[in-house]
Amino acid sequence: GICTPSFPTGYSAKETVNCNFGVMSAKPTCDPLPCNAPTSASIPGSMASVCREGNVIQHGKICTAQCNAPKLATPDILVCITGNITPSTFQCKVPESQSCTAPASITGAKSPSCEQGTDIGSGEVCK
């Protein structure tokens, strides 16, 4: 008969094994699952290729997060562990030295006063 090994979440069977007259054809093995990189649509300001290493990151390897200039990724490194990228996302922000703080204490205005939040990137318009 054929045996398809069962493994914990985050791992996949490398192959099926056969039982032939009481002898298994091979010892079952498994591989940790790779991770899919986050999508650019879910991270405003990120490059189309979110990870410098590509869209699929192997177990134990890193994703170097990429943002469109002048923004920088925070955090800038994500790690693939058994099919889960950790942390699951990042933010693209203009470095504080190049950003402005949204105006505060404006009568009748929401807080923060700009749709983008409290940090307005260089060249951006407070909306």
GROMACS .gro file of N, CA and C in nm:
model
  381
    1GLY      N    1   0.081  -0.118   0.000
    1GLY     CA    2   0.000   0.000   0.000
    1GLY      C    3   0.086   0.125   0.000
    2ILE      N    4   0.025   0.236  -0.025
    2ILE     CA    5   0.093   0.366  -0.026
    2ILE      C    6   0.069   0.438   0.104
    3CYS      N    7   0.175   0.499   0.157
    3CYS     CA    8   0.167   0.577   0.280
    3CYS      C    9   0.203   0.722   0.246
    4THR      N   10   0.112   0.814   0.273
    4THR     CA   11   0.143   0.956   0.260
    4THR      C   12   0.163   1.008   0.401
    5PRO      N   13   0.288   1.037   0.437
    5PRO     CA   14   0.316   1.081   0.574
    5PRO      C   15   0.241   1.208   0.612
    6SER      N   16   0.208   1.217   0.739
    6SER     CA   17   0.140   1.335   0.794
    6SER      C   18   0.240   1.408   0.883
    7PHE      N   19   0.250   1.539   0.865
    7PHE     CA   20   0.345   1.618   0.940
    7PHE      C   21   0.276   1.737   1.004
    8PRO      N   22   0.342   1.800   1.100
    8PRO     CA   23   0.282   1.917   1.166
    8PRO      C   24   0.263   2.034   1.069
    9THR      N   25   0.181   2.129   1.108
    9THR     CA   26   0.160   2.251   1.030
    9THR      C   27   0.294   2.316   0.999
   10GLY      N   28   0.309   2.361   0.876
   10GLY     CA   29   0.432   2.428   0.836
   10GLY      C   30   0.530   2.336   0.766
   11TYR      N   31   0.495   2.208   0.752
   11TYR     CA   32   0.583   2.111   0.686
   11TYR      C   33   0.503   2.037   0.579
   12SER      N   34   0.572   1.986   0.479
   12SER     CA   35   0.505   1.906   0.378
   12SER      C   36   0.583   1.778   0.355
   13ALA      N   37   0.511   1.673   0.317
   13ALA     CA   38   0.575   1.545   0.288
   13ALA      C   39   0.656   1.560   0.160
   14LYS      N   40   0.777   1.510   0.164
   14LYS     CA   41   0.863   1.519   0.047
   14LYS      C   42   0.820   1.418  -0.059
   15GLU      N   43   0.769   1.302  -0.016
   15GLU     CA   44   0.727   1.199  -0.110
   15GLU      C   45   0.635   1.101  -0.039
   16THR      N   46   0.570   1.018  -0.114
   16THR     CA   47   0.494   0.909  -0.055
   16THR      C   48   0.587   0.788  -0.046
   17VAL      N   49   0.556   0.699   0.044
   17VAL     CA   50   0.635   0.576   0.057
   17VAL      C   51   0.543   0.457   0.037
   18ASN      N   52   0.599   0.350  -0.010
   18ASN     CA   53   0.521   0.229  -0.038
   18ASN      C   54   0.559   0.117   0.057
   19CYS      N   55   0.460   0.037   0.089
   19CYS     CA   56   0.484  -0.084   0.166
   19CYS      C   57   0.476  -0.202   0.069
   20ASN      N   58   0.586  -0.270   0.055
   20ASN     CA   59   0.591  -0.387  -0.033
   20ASN      C   60   0.630  -0.510   0.048
   21PHE      N   61   0.532  -0.594   0.072
   21PHE     CA   62   0.554  -0.719   0.146
   21PHE      C   63   0.622  -0.696   0.279
   22GLY      N   64   0.571  -0.594   0.355
   22GLY     CA   65   0.621  -0.568   0.490
   22GLY      C   66   0.744  -0.478   0.496
   23VAL      N   67   0.789  -0.428   0.383
   23VAL     CA   68   0.908  -0.342   0.381
   23VAL      C   69   0.869  -0.206   0.320
   24MET      N   70   0.902  -0.097   0.395
   24MET     CA   71   0.876   0.037   0.343
   24MET      C   72   0.981   0.071   0.238
   25SER      N   73   0.940   0.137   0.130
   25SER     CA   74   1.031   0.168   0.020
   25SER      C   75   1.133   0.276   0.056
   26ALA      N   76   1.101   0.360   0.153
   26ALA     CA   77   1.192   0.466   0.194
   26ALA      C   78   1.149   0.515   0.331
   27LYS      N   79   1.237   0.587   0.396
   27LYS     CA   80   1.202   0.651   0.522
   27LYS      C   81   1.134   0.783   0.489
   28PRO      N   82   1.016   0.808   0.545
   28PRO     CA   83   0.946   0.934   0.515
   28PRO      C   84   1.031   1.055   0.556
   29THR      N   85   1.031   1.155   0.471
   29THR     CA   86   1.101   1.280   0.502
   29THR      C   87   1.005   1.396   0.478
   30CYS      N   88   1.036   1.508   0.538
   30CYS     CA   89   0.951   1.625   0.518
   30CYS      C   90   1.038   1.749   0.506
   31ASP      N   91   0.979   1.851   0.448
   31ASP     CA   92   1.048   1.979   0.431
   31ASP      C   93   0.964   2.088   0.493
   32PRO      N   94   1.031   2.187   0.556
   32PRO     CA   95   0.955   2.303   0.602
   32PRO      C   96   0.902   2.380   0.480
   33LEU      N   97   0.784   2.435   0.493
   33LEU     CA   98   0.723   2.508   0.382
   33LEU      C   99   0.791   2.642   0.361
   34PRO      N  100   0.799   2.688   0.235
   34PRO     CA  101   0.848   2.823   0.207
   34PRO      C  102   0.738   2.924   0.241
   35CYS      N  103   0.771   3.052   0.232
   35CYS     CA  104   0.676   3.159   0.261
   35CYS      C  105   0.650   3.242   0.136
   36ASN      N  106   0.529   3.289   0.123
   36ASN     CA  107   0.498   3.387   0.019
   36ASN      C  108   0.526   3.525   0.076
   37ALA      N  109   0.590   3.609  -0.003
   37ALA     CA  110   0.618   3.746   0.039
   37ALA      C  111   0.486   3.821   0.052
   38PRO      N  112   0.482   3.923   0.139
   38PRO     CA  113   0.361   4.007   0.144
   38PRO      C  114   0.337   4.069   0.006
   39THR      N  115   0.214   4.109  -0.021
   39THR     CA  116   0.184   4.171  -0.151
   39THR      C  117   0.203   4.322  -0.143
   40SER      N  118   0.248   4.379  -0.253
   40SER     CA  119   0.271   4.524  -0.256
   40SER      C  120   0.141   4.602  -0.234
   41ALA      N  121   0.029   4.544  -0.277
   41ALA     CA  122  -0.100   4.612  -0.260
   41ALA      C  123  -0.135   4.631  -0.112
   42SER      N  124  -0.083   4.544  -0.026
   42SER     CA  125  -0.115   4.553   0.116
   42SER      C  126  -0.020   4.644   0.193
   43ILE      N  127   0.086   4.696   0.125
   43ILE     CA  128   0.185   4.779   0.193
   43ILE      C  129   0.206   4.908   0.113
   44PRO      N  130   0.135   5.016   0.151
   44PRO     CA  131   0.151   5.142   0.078
   44PRO      C  132   0.297   5.188   0.075
   45GLY      N  133   0.343   5.228  -0.042
   45GLY     CA  134   0.479   5.279  -0.056
   45GLY      C  135   0.583   5.174  -0.085
   46SER      N  136   0.542   5.045  -0.086
   46SER     CA  137   0.640   4.939  -0.112
   46SER      C  138   0.665   4.926  -0.261
   47MET      N  139   0.779   4.867  -0.295
   47MET     CA  140   0.810   4.841  -0.435
   47MET      C  141   0.722   4.725  -0.483
   48ALA      N  142   0.708   4.710  -0.614
   48ALA     CA  143   0.627   4.601  -0.670
   48ALA      C  144   0.679   4.466  -0.623
   49SER      N  145   0.811   4.450  -0.619
   49SER     CA  146   0.873   4.330  -0.563
   49SER      C  147   0.907   4.363  -0.418
   50VAL      N  148   0.818   4.322  -0.328
   50VAL     CA  149   0.827   4.360  -0.187
   50VAL      C  150   0.957   4.313  -0.122
   51CYS      N  151   0.999   4.191  -0.154
   51CYS     CA  152   1.123   4.136  -0.098
   51CYS      C  153   1.232   4.136  -0.204
   52ARG      N  154   1.350   4.184  -0.169
   52ARG     CA  155   1.462   4.184  -0.263
   52ARG      C  156   1.491   4.043  -0.312
   53GLU      N  157   1.465   3.943  -0.228
   53GLU     CA  158   1.496   3.804  -0.261
   53GLU      C  159   1.391   3.737  -0.350
   54GLY      N  160   1.279   3.805  -0.377
   54GLY     CA  161   1.176   3.749  -0.463
   54GLY      C  162   1.044   3.729  -0.392
   55ASN      N  163   0.948   3.667  -0.461
   55ASN     CA  164   0.813   3.649  -0.407
   55ASN      C  165   0.797   3.526  -0.320
   56VAL      N  166   0.892   3.431  -0.328
   56VAL     CA  167   0.888   3.311  -0.244
   56VAL      C  168   1.018   3.306  -0.165
   57ILE      N  169   1.004   3.297  -0.033
   57ILE     CA  170   1.120   3.294   0.056
   57ILE      C  171   1.127   3.155   0.119
   58GLN      N  172   1.242   3.093   0.109
   58GLN     CA  173   1.259   2.959   0.164
   58GLN      C  174   1.267   2.964   0.317
   59HIS      N  175   1.229   2.854   0.380
   59HIS     CA  176   1.234   2.841   0.526
   59HIS      C  177   1.374   2.878   0.577
   60GLY      N  178   1.377   2.959   0.682
   60GLY     CA  179   1.504   2.998   0.744
   60GLY      C  180   1.575   3.113   0.674
   61LYS      N  181   1.522   3.158   0.561
   61LYS     CA  182   1.583   3.267   0.485
   61LYS      C  183   1.511   3.397   0.515
   62ILE      N  184   1.572   3.509   0.473
   62ILE     CA  185   1.514   3.639   0.502
   62ILE      C  186   1.453   3.705   0.378
   63CYS      N  187   1.367   3.798   0.406
   63CYS     CA  188   1.309   3.889   0.306
   63CYS      C  189   1.359   4.027   0.343
   64THR      N  190   1.432   4.090   0.253
   64THR     CA  191   1.476   4.228   0.274
   64THR      C  192   1.368   4.316   0.216
   65ALA      N  193   1.293   4.384   0.304
   65ALA     CA  194   1.178   4.464   0.263
   65ALA      C  195   1.224   4.584   0.179
   66GLN      N  196   1.146   4.614   0.074
   66GLN     CA  197   1.182   4.723  -0.018
   66GLN      C  198   1.070   4.826  -0.028
   67CYS      N  199   1.109   4.952  -0.015
   67CYS     CA  200   1.015   5.063  -0.030
   67CYS      C  201   1.062   5.156  -0.141
   68ASN      N  202   0.967   5.229  -0.199
   68ASN     CA  203   1.001   5.331  -0.297
   68ASN      C  204   1.069   5.448  -0.225
   69ALA      N  205   1.177   5.500  -0.284
   69ALA     CA  206   1.250   5.612  -0.226
   69ALA      C  207   1.157   5.733  -0.216
   70PRO      N  208   1.168   5.815  -0.116
   70PRO     CA  209   1.271   5.814  -0.012
   70PRO      C  210   1.230   5.734   0.111
   71LYS      N  211   1.123   5.655   0.101
   71LYS     CA  212   1.075   5.581   0.218
   71LYS      C  213   1.166   5.464   0.250
   72LEU      N  214   1.167   5.427   0.378
   72LEU     CA  215   1.245   5.314   0.427
   72LEU      C  216   1.152   5.215   0.497
   73ALA      N  217   1.186   5.087   0.490
   73ALA     CA  218   1.104   4.981   0.550
   73ALA      C  219   1.129   4.971   0.700
   74THR      N  220   1.020   4.955   0.775
   74THR     CA  221   1.028   4.933   0.920
   74THR      C  222   0.932   4.822   0.956
   75PRO      N  223   0.978   4.706   1.005
   75PRO     CA  224   1.117   4.661   1.008
   75PRO      C  225   1.165   4.631   0.866
   76ASP      N  226   1.295   4.623   0.847
   76ASP     CA  227   1.347   4.603   0.712
   76ASP      C  228   1.380   4.458   0.680
   77ILE      N  229   1.373   4.371   0.780
   77ILE     CA  230   1.401   4.227   0.760
   77ILE      C  231   1.284   4.145   0.813
   78LEU      N  232   1.235   4.051   0.730
   78LEU     CA  233   1.133   3.955   0.771
   78LEU      C  234   1.195   3.817   0.753
   79VAL      N  235   1.154   3.720   0.833
   79VAL     CA  236   1.212   3.586   0.830
   79VAL      C  237   1.103   3.483   0.801
   80CYS      N  238   1.137   3.384   0.718
   80CYS     CA  239   1.044   3.275   0.688
   80CYS      C  240   1.070   3.158   0.784
   81ILE      N  241   0.968   3.121   0.858
   81ILE     CA  242   0.976   3.007   0.949
   81ILE      C  243   0.856   2.916   0.921
   82THR      N  244   0.883   2.797   0.871
   82THR     CA  245   0.782   2.695   0.841
   82THR      C  246   0.653   2.752   0.779
   83GLY      N  247   0.670   2.826   0.670
   83GLY     CA  248   0.555   2.875   0.596
   83GLY      C  249   0.496   3.006   0.644
   84ASN      N  250   0.550   3.062   0.752
   84ASN     CA  251   0.499   3.189   0.804
   84ASN      C  252   0.608   3.295   0.800
   85ILE      N  253   0.579   3.408   0.736
   85ILE     CA  254   0.676   3.519   0.733
   85ILE      C  255   0.656   3.601   0.860
   86THR      N  256   0.767   3.632   0.927
   86THR     CA  257   0.760   3.699   1.057
   86THR      C  258   0.853   3.819   1.059
   87PRO      N  259   0.806   3.938   1.096
   87PRO     CA  260   0.665   3.972   1.111
   87PRO      C  261   0.592   3.961   0.978
   88SER      N  262   0.461   3.963   0.981
   88SER     CA  263   0.383   3.936   0.860
   88SER      C  264   0.380   4.053   0.762
   89THR      N  265   0.421   4.171   0.806
   89THR     CA  266   0.419   4.288   0.720
   89THR      C  267   0.520   4.390   0.769
   90PHE      N  268   0.530   4.500   0.697
   90PHE     CA  269   0.616   4.611   0.736
   90PHE      C  270   0.552   4.740   0.687
   91GLN      N  271   0.608   4.852   0.727
   91GLN     CA  272   0.558   4.982   0.683
   91GLN      C  273   0.667   5.054   0.607
   92CYS      N  274   0.628   5.135   0.512
   92CYS     CA  275   0.721   5.220   0.438
   92CYS      C  276   0.701   5.362   0.489
   93LYS      N  277   0.805   5.417   0.549
   93LYS     CA  278   0.796   5.551   0.607
   93LYS      C  279   0.911   5.638   0.559
   94VAL      N  280   0.882   5.766   0.549
   94VAL     CA  281   0.988   5.863   0.519
   94VAL      C  282   1.071   5.876   0.647
   95PRO      N  283   1.203   5.874   0.637
   95PRO     CA  284   1.285   5.891   0.757
   95PRO      C  285   1.246   6.019   0.831
   96GLU      N  286   1.246   6.013   0.964
   96GLU     CA  287   1.202   6.128   1.044
   96GLU      C  288   1.277   6.254   1.008
   97SER      N  289   1.403   6.241   0.969
   97SER     CA  290   1.482   6.360   0.936
   97SER      C  291   1.429   6.430   0.810
   98GLN      N  292   1.346   6.359   0.731
   98GLN     CA  293   1.293   6.417   0.607
   98GLN      C  294   1.142   6.438   0.612
   99SER      N  295   1.081   6.416   0.727
   99SER     CA  296   0.936   6.430   0.735
   99SER      C  297   0.898   6.549   0.823
  100CYS      N  298   0.772   6.586   0.815
  100CYS     CA  299   0.718   6.695   0.897
  100CYS      C  300   0.609   6.637   0.987
  101THR      N  301   0.589   6.700   1.100
  101THR     CA  302   0.482   6.659   1.190
  101THR      C  303   0.355   6.734   1.151
  102ALA      N  304   0.245   6.663   1.145
  102ALA     CA  305   0.117   6.724   1.109
  102ALA      C  306   0.084   6.834   1.210
  103PRO      N  307   0.022   6.941   1.162
  103PRO     CA  308  -0.017   7.048   1.254
  103PRO      C  309  -0.110   6.994   1.363
  104ALA      N  310  -0.095   7.045   1.483
  104ALA     CA  311  -0.175   6.998   1.596
  104ALA      C  312  -0.263   7.112   1.649
  105SER      N  313  -0.363   7.074   1.725
  105SER     CA  314  -0.451   7.170   1.794
  105SER      C  315  -0.516   7.270   1.700
  106ILE      N  316  -0.568   7.223   1.588
  106ILE     CA  317  -0.640   7.310   1.496
  106ILE      C  318  -0.788   7.301   1.531
  107THR      N  319  -0.847   7.414   1.563
  107THR     CA  320  -0.987   7.417   1.604
  107THR      C  321  -1.075   7.357   1.495
  108GLY      N  322  -1.155   7.258   1.532
  108GLY     CA  323  -1.249   7.194   1.441
  108GLY      C  324  -1.189   7.084   1.354
  109ALA      N  325  -1.058   7.067   1.360
  109ALA     CA  326  -0.994   6.964   1.276
  109ALA      C  327  -0.987   6.832   1.351
  110LYS      N  328  -0.983   6.724   1.274
  110LYS     CA  329  -0.965   6.592   1.333
  110LYS      C  330  -0.824   6.581   1.389
  111SER      N  331  -0.802   6.479   1.469
  111SER     CA  332  -0.667   6.453   1.520
  111SER      C  333  -0.630   6.310   1.482
  112PRO      N  334  -0.526   6.286   1.407
  112PRO     CA  335  -0.434   6.387   1.352
  112PRO      C  336  -0.501   6.467   1.242
  113SER      N  337  -0.446   6.585   1.215
  113SER     CA  338  -0.509   6.677   1.122
  113SER      C  339  -0.489   6.639   0.975
  114CYS      N  340  -0.400   6.545   0.946
  114CYS     CA  341  -0.377   6.501   0.808
  114CYS      C  342  -0.420   6.355   0.793
  115GLU      N  343  -0.476   6.321   0.676
  115GLU     CA  344  -0.519   6.184   0.650
  115GLU      C  345  -0.405   6.084   0.663
  116GLN      N  346  -0.283   6.128   0.629
  116GLN     CA  347  -0.168   6.038   0.632
  116GLN      C  348  -0.122   6.004   0.773
  117GLY      N  349  -0.174   6.075   0.873
  117GLY     CA  350  -0.131   6.050   1.010
  117GLY      C  351  -0.048   6.166   1.062
  118THR      N  352   0.037   6.138   1.158
  118THR     CA  353   0.113   6.245   1.223
  118THR      C  354   0.242   6.278   1.149
  119ASP      N  355   0.295   6.185   1.068
  119ASP     CA  356   0.419   6.211   0.994
  119ASP      C  357   0.387   6.230   0.847
  120ILE      N  358   0.424   6.348   0.794
  120ILE     CA  359   0.400   6.381   0.655
  120ILE      C  360   0.534   6.380   0.584
  121GLY      N  361   0.544   6.294   0.485
  121GLY     CA  362   0.670   6.277   0.414
  121GLY      C  363   0.709   6.399   0.332
  122SER      N  364   0.837   6.413   0.310
  122SER     CA  365   0.889   6.520   0.228
  122SER      C  366   0.825   6.515   0.089
  123GLY      N  367   0.767   6.627   0.045
  123GLY     CA  368   0.702   6.633  -0.085
  123GLY      C  369   0.555   6.594  -0.080
  124GLU      N  370   0.507   6.538   0.032
  124GLU     CA  371   0.367   6.500   0.044
  124GLU      C  372   0.284   6.619   0.088
  125VAL      N  373   0.155   6.617   0.056
  125VAL     CA  374   0.064   6.724   0.094
  125VAL      C  375  -0.025   6.673   0.206
  126CYS      N  376  -0.038   6.752   0.311
  126CYS     CA  377  -0.130   6.719   0.421
  126CYS      C  378  -0.271   6.734   0.368
  127LYS      N  379  -0.349   6.625   0.371
  127LYS     CA  380  -0.486   6.628   0.319
  127LYS      C  381  -0.584   6.624   0.435
   0.00000   0.00000   0.00000
